[in-house]
Short mmCIF file of C-alpha atoms in Angstrom, two decimals:
data_model
loop_
_atom_site.label_atom_id
_atom_site.label_comp_id
_atom_site.label_asym_id
_atom_site.label_seq_id
_atom_site.Cartn_x
_atom_site.Cartn_y
_atom_site.Cartn_z
CA MET A 1051 109.35 101.84 74.04
CA GLY A 1052 106.11 103.82 74.38
CA TRP A 1053 104.44 104.85 77.59
CA GLY A 1054 101.79 102.15 77.18
CA ALA A 1055 104.30 99.33 76.75
CA GLY A 1056 106.38 100.63 79.67
CA ALA A 1057 103.34 100.77 81.93
CA ALA A 1058 102.35 97.23 80.91
CA VAL A 1059 105.85 95.95 81.76
CA CYS A 1060 105.78 97.71 85.15
CA GLN A 1061 102.34 96.25 85.94
CA ALA A 1062 103.55 92.76 84.99
CA PHE A 1063 106.58 93.10 87.30
CA ALA A 1064 104.33 94.41 90.10
CA ARG A 1065 101.90 91.49 89.71
CA GLN A 1066 104.76 89.00 89.77
CA ALA A 1067 106.23 90.64 92.87
CA ARG A 1068 102.86 90.48 94.64
CA ALA A 1069 102.45 86.82 93.69
CA ASP A 1070 105.96 85.96 94.95
CA ARG A 1071 105.26 87.80 98.19
CA ARG A 1072 101.96 85.92 98.69
CA ARG A 1073 103.64 82.58 98.11
CA ALA A 1074 106.46 83.43 100.54
CA GLU A 1075 103.97 84.53 103.21
CA MET A 1076 101.92 81.37 102.68
CA ARG A 1077 104.98 79.13 103.01
CA ARG A 1078 105.97 80.97 106.19
CA ASP A 1079 102.47 80.61 107.64
CA ILE A 1080 102.37 76.91 106.75
CA ARG A 1081 105.69 76.26 108.47
CA ALA A 1082 104.46 78.18 111.54
CA ALA A 1083 101.23 76.16 111.62
CA GLN A 1084 103.18 72.92 111.36
CA ARG A 1085 105.48 73.98 114.22
CA VAL A 1086 102.48 74.79 116.43
CA ALA A 1087 100.92 71.41 115.64
CA LEU A 1088 104.20 69.68 116.40
CA ARG A 1089 104.55 71.43 119.78
CA HIS A 1090 100.95 70.54 120.64
CA ALA A 1091 101.50 66.88 119.71
CA ARG A 1092 104.63 66.71 121.85
CA ALA A 1093 102.84 68.33 124.79
CA MET A 1094 99.98 65.82 124.51
CA GLY A 1095 102.41 62.93 124.19
CA THR A 1096 101.03 61.86 120.81
CA TYR A 1097 104.07 62.75 118.71
CA SER A 1098 106.00 60.02 116.96
CA GLU A 1099 108.57 59.86 114.21
CA VAL A 1100 105.87 58.77 111.77
CA GLU A 1101 103.91 61.98 112.43
CA ARG A 1102 106.61 64.23 111.09
CA GLU A 1103 104.85 64.15 107.75
CA PRO A 1104 102.08 66.76 107.46
CA GLU A 1105 98.53 65.55 107.96
CA ARG A 1106 96.83 64.69 104.67
CA ARG A 1107 93.35 63.70 103.60
CA GLU A 1108 92.83 60.01 102.96
CA PHE A 1109 91.23 60.73 99.56
CA PRO A 1110 92.40 62.77 96.53
CA CYS A 1111 91.81 66.52 96.75
CA ALA A 1112 92.06 69.35 94.30
CA PHE A 1113 95.05 71.55 93.52
CA VAL A 1114 94.51 75.29 93.35
CA CYS A 1115 96.66 77.92 91.62
CA ALA A 1116 98.41 80.08 94.21
CA ASP A 1117 98.13 83.18 92.00
CA CYS A 1118 94.64 83.20 90.45
CA GLY A 1119 92.78 80.47 92.36
CA GLN A 1120 91.91 78.22 89.42
CA ILE A 1121 91.14 74.67 90.55
CA SER A 1122 92.81 71.68 88.98
CA ALA A 1123 90.24 69.18 90.18
CA PRO A 1124 91.17 65.54 90.78
CA ILE A 1125 87.64 64.54 89.93
CA ASP A 1126 85.97 62.84 87.01
CA PRO A 1127 82.30 63.91 86.91
CA THR A 1128 81.47 61.18 84.36
CA ALA A 1129 82.61 58.35 86.66
CA GLY A 1130 79.36 58.07 88.60
CA HIS A 1131 80.17 60.67 91.26
CA PRO A 1132 82.27 63.84 90.88
CA THR A 1133 84.38 63.18 93.98
CA ARG A 1134 85.60 59.79 92.81
CA ARG A 1135 88.57 59.06 90.62
CA SER A 1136 89.91 55.84 89.18
CA ALA A 1137 93.53 56.65 90.02
CA GLU A 1138 94.71 55.82 93.52
CA ALA A 1139 96.81 58.98 93.87
CA VAL A 1140 96.72 62.41 92.30
CA THR A 1141 99.99 63.92 91.16
CA ARG A 1142 100.75 67.62 91.13
CA PRO A 1143 99.82 69.20 87.77
CA GLU A 1144 102.88 69.36 85.54
CA SER A 1145 101.49 71.99 83.20
CA PRO A 1146 101.20 75.64 84.29
CA CYS A 1147 97.88 77.28 85.11
CA SER A 1148 95.93 77.79 81.88
CA HIS A 1149 94.64 81.14 83.15
CA CYS A 1150 97.72 82.95 84.47
CA GLY A 1151 100.65 80.65 83.55
CA SER A 1152 101.77 80.16 87.16
CA ARG A 1153 103.26 76.85 88.29
CA GLY A 1154 102.52 77.45 91.98
CA TRP A 1155 99.97 74.71 92.72
CA ILE A 1156 98.67 74.31 96.28
CA ASP A 1157 97.79 70.75 97.32
CA LEU A 1158 94.49 70.97 99.23
CA ALA A 1159 94.98 67.43 100.58
CA ASN A 1160 97.56 68.97 102.93
CA VAL A 1161 95.38 69.93 105.89
CA ALA A 1162 97.72 72.63 107.26
CA MET A 1163 98.12 74.21 103.82
CA ALA A 1164 94.35 74.26 103.28
CA ASP A 1165 93.87 75.91 106.69
CA VAL A 1166 96.43 78.62 105.93
CA LEU A 1167 94.85 79.27 102.54
CA ARG A 1168 91.43 79.77 104.14
CA ASP A 1169 92.93 82.17 106.70
CA SER A 1170 94.54 84.25 103.94
CA GLU A 1171 91.26 84.37 102.00
CA ARG A 1172 89.39 85.60 105.07
CA ALA A 1173 92.05 88.27 105.63
CA ARG A 1174 91.72 89.51 102.04
CA ASP A 1175 87.94 89.68 102.40
CA ARG A 1176 88.27 91.84 105.51
CA GLU A 1177 90.58 94.25 103.68
CA ARG A 1178 87.88 95.20 101.17
CA SER A 1179 85.75 97.41 103.39
CA PRO A 1180 83.20 99.75 101.76
CA SER A 1181 84.25 102.49 104.19
CA LEU A 1182 87.63 102.67 102.46
CA VAL A 1183 85.81 103.81 99.35
CA LEU A 1184 83.18 106.07 100.91
CA ALA A 1185 85.39 107.85 103.48
CA PRO A 1186 87.77 109.53 100.96
CA LEU A 1187 84.82 110.69 98.85
CA ALA A 1188 83.02 112.13 101.87
CA LEU A 1189 86.21 113.83 103.04
CA SER A 1190 86.78 115.43 99.66
CA LEU A 1191 83.18 116.64 99.41
CA LEU A 1192 83.23 118.15 102.90
CA SER A 1193 86.46 119.96 102.14
CA MET A 1194 85.02 121.36 98.91
CA VAL A 1195 81.90 122.55 100.72
CA GLY A 1196 84.05 124.16 103.37
CA MET A 1197 86.15 125.96 100.79
CA MET A 1198 82.99 127.36 99.24
CA MET A 1199 82.17 128.90 102.63
CA VAL A 1200 85.39 130.93 102.75
CA ASP A 1201 84.84 134.32 104.32
CA SER A 1202 86.17 136.80 101.76
CA SER A 1203 84.42 139.83 103.19
CA VAL A 1204 87.74 141.32 104.29
CA GLY A 1205 89.19 141.00 100.80
CA ARG A 1206 91.30 137.93 101.42
CA ALA A 1207 90.52 134.24 101.45
CA THR A 1208 92.50 133.14 104.48
CA GLY A 1209 89.87 131.13 106.33
CA PHE A 1210 86.23 130.37 106.81
CA MET A 1211 83.89 130.66 109.73
CA ILE A 1212 81.99 127.90 111.48
CA GLY A 1213 79.94 129.56 114.16
CA GLU A 1214 82.39 131.58 116.24
CA TYR A 1215 85.50 129.68 115.10
CA ALA A 1216 87.77 130.49 112.19
CA ILE A 1217 89.65 127.62 110.53
CA PRO A 1218 92.64 128.46 108.32
CA LEU A 1219 92.17 127.83 104.62
CA TRP A 1220 95.41 125.86 104.34
CA SER A 1221 93.95 123.15 106.59
CA LEU A 1222 90.98 122.79 104.23
CA ILE A 1223 93.32 122.47 101.27
CA GLY A 1224 95.30 119.84 103.16
CA PHE A 1225 92.16 117.84 103.93
CA ALA A 1226 91.05 118.09 100.30
CA VAL A 1227 94.43 116.88 98.98
CA PHE A 1228 94.46 114.07 101.55
CA GLY A 1229 90.95 113.03 100.55
CA VAL A 1230 91.86 113.03 96.86
CA MET A 1231 94.95 110.91 97.56
CA LEU A 1232 92.88 108.40 99.53
CA GLY A 1233 90.30 108.35 96.76
CA VAL A 1234 92.95 107.63 94.12
CA GLY A 1235 94.41 104.87 96.29
CA SER A 1236 90.99 103.31 96.82
CA TRP A 1237 90.27 103.52 93.10
CA GLU A 1238 93.54 101.74 92.35
CA ARG A 1239 92.69 99.00 94.86
CA ARG A 1240 89.22 98.58 93.39
CA LYS A 1241 90.66 98.52 89.87
CA HIS A 1242 92.80 95.53 90.84
CA ALA A 1243 90.10 93.89 92.98
CA ARG A 1244 89.26 90.30 92.31
CA THR A 1245 86.98 89.64 89.38
CA LEU A 1246 87.04 85.89 90.06
CA PRO A 1247 86.27 83.91 93.23
CA HIS A 1248 89.10 82.87 95.53
CA ARG A 1249 88.75 79.35 94.10
CA TRP A 1250 87.11 78.81 90.76
CA SER A 1251 86.62 76.51 87.81
CA LEU A 1252 84.81 78.35 85.06
CA ALA A 1253 84.80 78.20 81.28
CA ARG A 1254 85.44 81.40 79.38
CA GLY A 1255 82.00 81.36 77.77
CA GLY A 1256 80.30 84.54 76.64
CA SER A 1257 81.20 83.90 73.03
CA SER A 1258 79.03 85.51 70.38
CA GLY A 1259 77.15 83.10 68.19
CA PRO A 1260 73.74 81.75 67.30
CA ARG A 1261 71.17 80.89 69.95
CA THR A 1262 70.12 77.26 70.05
CA GLN A 1263 67.20 76.07 72.16
CA GLY A 1264 66.04 72.55 72.83
CA ARG A 1265 66.41 69.55 75.12
CA ALA A 1266 69.91 68.85 76.43
CA GLN A 1267 71.14 65.43 75.29
CA CYS A 1268 74.39 63.97 76.64
CA PRO A 1269 75.90 60.47 76.70
CA ASP A 1270 77.51 60.87 80.14
CA THR A 1271 75.47 62.04 83.11
CA LEU A 1272 77.15 64.04 85.86
CA HIS A 1273 76.28 64.03 89.56
CA ALA A 1274 76.08 67.09 91.80
CA PRO A 1275 78.85 67.21 94.45
CA LEU A 1276 76.68 67.59 97.56
CA THR A 1277 73.35 65.97 96.79
CA GLY A 1278 74.49 63.48 94.17
CA ARG A 1279 71.59 64.39 91.87
CA PRO A 1280 72.07 63.29 88.24
CA CYS A 1281 72.48 66.21 85.88
CA VAL A 1282 74.01 67.37 82.62
CA ALA A 1283 75.63 70.37 84.33
CA TYR A 1284 76.02 71.76 87.82
CA GLU A 1285 77.31 74.83 89.62
CA LEU A 1286 78.63 74.73 93.17
CA ALA A 1287 78.90 78.24 94.62
CA ILE A 1288 80.03 79.04 98.18
CA HIS A 1289 79.75 82.47 99.78
CA THR A 1290 80.27 83.86 103.26
CA ALA A 1291 76.88 85.62 103.02
CA ASN A 1292 73.49 84.90 101.52
CA GLU A 1293 74.02 86.92 98.34
CA PRO A 1294 73.29 84.68 95.34
CA ARG A 1295 73.59 87.56 92.86
CA ALA A 1296 76.83 88.99 94.25
CA ALA A 1297 79.77 89.62 91.95
CA LEU A 1298 81.98 86.60 91.28
CA GLY A 1299 84.89 88.21 93.12
CA ARG A 1300 82.95 88.07 96.40
CA PHE A 1301 82.52 84.28 96.35
CA THR A 1302 84.81 81.84 98.12
CA LEU A 1303 84.33 79.21 95.43
CA VAL A 1304 82.43 78.87 92.16
CA GLU A 1305 82.82 75.56 90.35
CA GLN A 1306 80.95 74.75 87.15
CA ARG A 1307 80.95 71.42 85.32
CA CYS A 1308 79.12 70.54 82.13
CA ALA A 1309 79.04 67.39 80.05
CA ASP A 1310 79.38 67.39 76.29
CA LEU A 1311 75.93 68.32 75.01
CA GLU A 1312 73.84 68.13 71.93
CA VAL A 1313 71.01 70.65 71.72
CA ASN A 1314 68.60 70.53 68.81
CA GLY A 1315 71.18 68.61 66.78
CA ALA A 1316 74.04 71.09 67.50
CA PRO A 1317 77.04 69.71 69.48
CA PHE A 1318 78.69 71.71 72.28
CA CYS A 1319 81.90 70.93 74.18
CA GLY A 1320 81.29 70.86 77.94
CA ARG A 1321 84.69 72.37 78.73
CA GLY A 1322 83.75 75.56 76.92
CA ILE A 1323 80.28 76.09 78.41
CA ARG A 1324 79.71 78.83 80.99
CA LEU A 1325 76.58 78.35 83.08
CA ALA A 1326 74.26 81.30 83.75
CA LEU A 1327 71.75 79.79 86.19
CA ARG A 1328 69.58 81.12 88.98
CA ARG A 1329 71.37 79.82 92.09
CA GLU A 1330 69.54 77.49 94.45
CA ARG A 1331 70.59 77.38 98.10
CA VAL A 1332 71.13 74.06 99.87
CA GLU A 1333 71.69 73.50 103.57
CA LEU A 1334 75.18 72.26 104.40
CA ASP A 1335 75.00 69.31 106.79
CA PRO A 1336 78.28 68.78 108.72
CA THR A 1337 77.14 65.29 109.73
CA ASN A 1338 76.62 64.23 106.10
CA GLU A 1339 79.66 62.32 104.83
CA ALA A 1340 79.09 63.35 101.21
CA HIS A 1341 78.87 67.03 102.20
CA CYS A 1342 82.04 66.86 104.29
CA ARG A 1343 83.98 65.06 101.60
CA ALA A 1344 82.88 67.49 98.87
CA MET A 1345 84.04 70.42 101.01
CA HIS A 1346 87.34 68.78 101.99
CA VAL A 1347 88.12 67.94 98.35
CA ARG A 1348 87.99 71.69 97.69
CA GLY A 1349 90.01 72.62 100.78
CA LEU A 1350 87.07 73.95 102.81
CA GLU A 1351 85.71 72.98 106.22
CA PRO A 1352 81.99 72.23 106.62
CA VAL A 1353 82.15 73.49 110.23
CA GLY A 1354 83.73 76.62 111.69
CA ASP A 1355 82.96 78.92 108.74
CA ALA A 1356 79.47 80.31 108.19
CA PHE A 1357 79.28 79.37 104.53
CA THR A 1358 76.19 79.79 102.38
CA VAL A 1359 76.16 77.03 99.78
CA TYR A 1360 74.38 77.05 96.43
CA GLU A 1361 74.14 73.91 94.32
CA THR A 1362 72.32 74.37 91.04
CA ILE A 1363 71.85 71.68 88.41
CA VAL A 1364 70.55 71.29 84.88
CA GLU A 1365 68.48 68.13 84.89
CA PRO A 1366 68.83 65.52 82.14
CA HIS A 1367 66.70 66.31 79.08
CA ALA A 1368 65.92 69.79 80.45
CA THR A 1369 65.06 72.50 77.94
CA VAL A 1370 68.02 74.86 77.67
CA ALA A 1371 69.13 77.82 75.59
CA VAL A 1372 72.76 77.84 74.45
CA CYS A 1373 74.28 80.96 72.93
CA GLY A 1374 77.67 80.66 71.26
CA THR A 1375 79.76 78.26 69.26
CA GLU A 1376 80.70 74.63 69.75
CA ALA A 1377 83.92 75.58 71.61
CA ALA A 1378 82.65 78.50 73.74
CA ALA A 1379 79.06 79.14 74.76
CA THR A 1380 76.78 80.23 77.57
CA LEU A 1381 74.00 77.95 78.79
CA ARG A 1382 70.76 79.03 80.45
CA THR A 1383 67.65 77.10 81.36
CA ALA A 1384 64.81 78.06 79.06
CA ALA A 1385 61.79 79.71 80.64
#
């Protein structure tokens, strides 16, 4: 076995170990949250035998992959409104995640589980601090500058002078090595940083192919999750800051839906279309029932978190430009 194959096997084992550890921590946190809720209910005198079951939403919610965050949505965008479904209950997906192959699906209808998932996402966001990347680089540069100032006038490079103080050269070397080690560690963390949002539903898209421009024709009209506007495609993007052009990995959720289209006589499958739209911000109204339900379906709370919400649609019969093939393409609104 070559070095490349061995490294790939080690990385696969490491990813699996990290995923197992995340799932174990999440299960532990969920049990702790349920115990706290149970103690609170008993103290308030509201506990009963019926309430032993965890609190659940009264409507179907999405499932999300515990490893990569892909959403298995219990919604049918062609049924008049994307948060409605003909089935009374939604069963856990039997097939593994199409992105990473994991079978660890998190039911977002479980209120305690959705709360724990949000807490873990906030914790991971706090871990990615820009100072962790800049500090090692600054430390290494300062050490290199210091080493260039070594006083060799006596014929030996044992230290350098800063004003009236002499600092041993070995301390500079130690700082430089420490800075390099921190830099390598930060580079490794950035290399494995998220390239997808915490929760996402995106087509692969980006396929090479001819460019087709014309009016978007579709037999089934979709409706945007928050505003209910009719459309042929929509993107719901949620961020903790007002950064519409931020990298996908910085978003809490990015969900794209597209109907089957026909553009200038060429058919395109909606499941394979990636949207590349200029995001439009909408104000989240916690008193609006449709807004609250759309957030709860995706395991998010409309109050408590300072979310910035973008809902962007492609209107029926809008002029669009589609680049790619029938199975995989990227859609933009034509200028």
